[in-house]
C-alpha atoms as a printed R data frame, in Angstrom:
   type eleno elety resid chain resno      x       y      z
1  ATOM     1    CA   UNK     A     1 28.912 -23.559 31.289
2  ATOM     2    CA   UNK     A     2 25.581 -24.052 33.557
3  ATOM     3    CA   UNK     A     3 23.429 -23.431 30.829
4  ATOM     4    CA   UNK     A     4 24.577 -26.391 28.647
5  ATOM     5    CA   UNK     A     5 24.893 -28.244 32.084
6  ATOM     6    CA   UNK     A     6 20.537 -28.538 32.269
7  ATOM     7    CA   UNK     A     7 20.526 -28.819 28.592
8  ATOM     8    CA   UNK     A     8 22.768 -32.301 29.606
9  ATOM     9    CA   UNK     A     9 20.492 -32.834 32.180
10 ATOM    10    CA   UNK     A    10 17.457 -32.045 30.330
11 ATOM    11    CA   UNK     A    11 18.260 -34.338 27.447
12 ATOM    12    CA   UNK     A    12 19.376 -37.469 29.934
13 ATOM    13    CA   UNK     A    13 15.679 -37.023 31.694
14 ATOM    14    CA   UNK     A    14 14.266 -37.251 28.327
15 ATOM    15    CA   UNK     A    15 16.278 -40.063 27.254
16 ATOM    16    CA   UNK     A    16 15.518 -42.256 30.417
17 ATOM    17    CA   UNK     A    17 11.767 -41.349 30.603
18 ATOM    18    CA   UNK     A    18 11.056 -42.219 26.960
19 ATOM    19    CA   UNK     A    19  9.131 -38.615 26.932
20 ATOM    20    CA   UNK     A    20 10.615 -37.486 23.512
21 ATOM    21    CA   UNK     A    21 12.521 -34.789 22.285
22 ATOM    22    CA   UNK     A    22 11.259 -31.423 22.131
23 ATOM    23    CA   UNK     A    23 13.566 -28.443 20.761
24 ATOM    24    CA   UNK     A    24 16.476 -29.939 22.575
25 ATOM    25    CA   UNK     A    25 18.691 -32.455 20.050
26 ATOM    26    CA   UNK     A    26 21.849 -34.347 20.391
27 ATOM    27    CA   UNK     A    27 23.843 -33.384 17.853
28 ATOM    28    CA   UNK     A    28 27.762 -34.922 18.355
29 ATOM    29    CA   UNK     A    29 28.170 -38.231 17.551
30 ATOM    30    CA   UNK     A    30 29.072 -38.670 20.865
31 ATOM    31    CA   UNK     A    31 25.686 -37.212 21.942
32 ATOM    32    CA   UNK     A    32 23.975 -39.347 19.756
33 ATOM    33    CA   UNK     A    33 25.791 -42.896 21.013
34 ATOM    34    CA   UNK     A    34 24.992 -41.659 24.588
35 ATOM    35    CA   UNK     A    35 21.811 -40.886 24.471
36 ATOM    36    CA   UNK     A    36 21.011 -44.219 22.760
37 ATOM    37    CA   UNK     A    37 23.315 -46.353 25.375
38 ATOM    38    CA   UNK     A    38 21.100 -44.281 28.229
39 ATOM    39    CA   UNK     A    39 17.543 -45.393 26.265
40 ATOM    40    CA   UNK     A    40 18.571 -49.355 25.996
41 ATOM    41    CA   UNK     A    41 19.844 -49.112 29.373
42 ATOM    42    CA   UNK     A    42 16.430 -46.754 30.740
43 ATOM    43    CA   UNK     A    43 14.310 -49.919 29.317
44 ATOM    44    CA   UNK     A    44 16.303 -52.742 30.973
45 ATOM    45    CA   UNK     A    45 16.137 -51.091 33.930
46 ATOM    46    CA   UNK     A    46 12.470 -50.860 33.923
47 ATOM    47    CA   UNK     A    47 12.304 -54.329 32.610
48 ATOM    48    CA   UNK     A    48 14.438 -55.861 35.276
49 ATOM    49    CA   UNK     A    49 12.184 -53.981 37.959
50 ATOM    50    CA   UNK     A    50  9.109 -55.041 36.936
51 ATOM    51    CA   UNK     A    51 10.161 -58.571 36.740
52 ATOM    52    CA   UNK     A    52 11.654 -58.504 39.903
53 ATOM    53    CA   UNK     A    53  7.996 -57.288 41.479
54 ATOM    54    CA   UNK     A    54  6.564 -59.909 39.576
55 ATOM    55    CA   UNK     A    55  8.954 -62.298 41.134
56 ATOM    56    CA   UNK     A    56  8.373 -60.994 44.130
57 ATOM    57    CA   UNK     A    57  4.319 -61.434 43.701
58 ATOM    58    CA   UNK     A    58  4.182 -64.863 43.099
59 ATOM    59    CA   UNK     A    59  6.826 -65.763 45.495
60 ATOM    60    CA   UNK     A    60  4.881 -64.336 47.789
61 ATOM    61    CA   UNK     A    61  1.908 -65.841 46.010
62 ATOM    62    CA   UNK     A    62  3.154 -69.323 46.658
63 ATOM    63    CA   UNK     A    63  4.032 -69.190 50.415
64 ATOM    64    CA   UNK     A    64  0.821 -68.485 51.217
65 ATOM    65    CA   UNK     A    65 -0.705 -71.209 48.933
66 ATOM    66    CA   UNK     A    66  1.296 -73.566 50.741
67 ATOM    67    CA   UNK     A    67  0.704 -72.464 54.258
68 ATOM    68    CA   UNK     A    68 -2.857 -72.835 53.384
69 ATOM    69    CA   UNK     A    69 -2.528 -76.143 52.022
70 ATOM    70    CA   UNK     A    70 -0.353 -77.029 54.850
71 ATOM    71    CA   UNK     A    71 -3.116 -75.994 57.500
72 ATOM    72    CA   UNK     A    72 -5.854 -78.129 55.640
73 ATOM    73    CA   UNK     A    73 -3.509 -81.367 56.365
């Protein structure tokens, strides 16, 4: 059915974003257990991104730090 289809898709964008629910629920069990599995995994995406930026940065950070302090020698 296409219509419950985007209501799928509706709820996973929800889920992932952190946006809320609006008039669109899981209601299985199995809904439920997804949609919390696609949250925790939403977050650790985002947190494994942002560290790896901020890895990234100061890497980045460093090189230069020690090109300058090689260029004063």
């Amino acid at each position: 059915n296409p219509a419950q289809y985007l209501n799928f898709i509706y709820l996973s964008f929800v889920t992932i974003s952190t946006l809320g629910y609006g008039d669109i629920l899981p209601i299985s069990r199995l809904a439920k257990m997804l949609c919390v599995q696609e949250t925790v995994f939403g977050q650790l995406y985002i947190a494994c991104l942002v560290a790896r930026l901020v890895g990234l940065y100061t890497t980045e950070k460093n090189r230069e730090d020690l090109t300058v302090e090689l260029d004063e020698d």
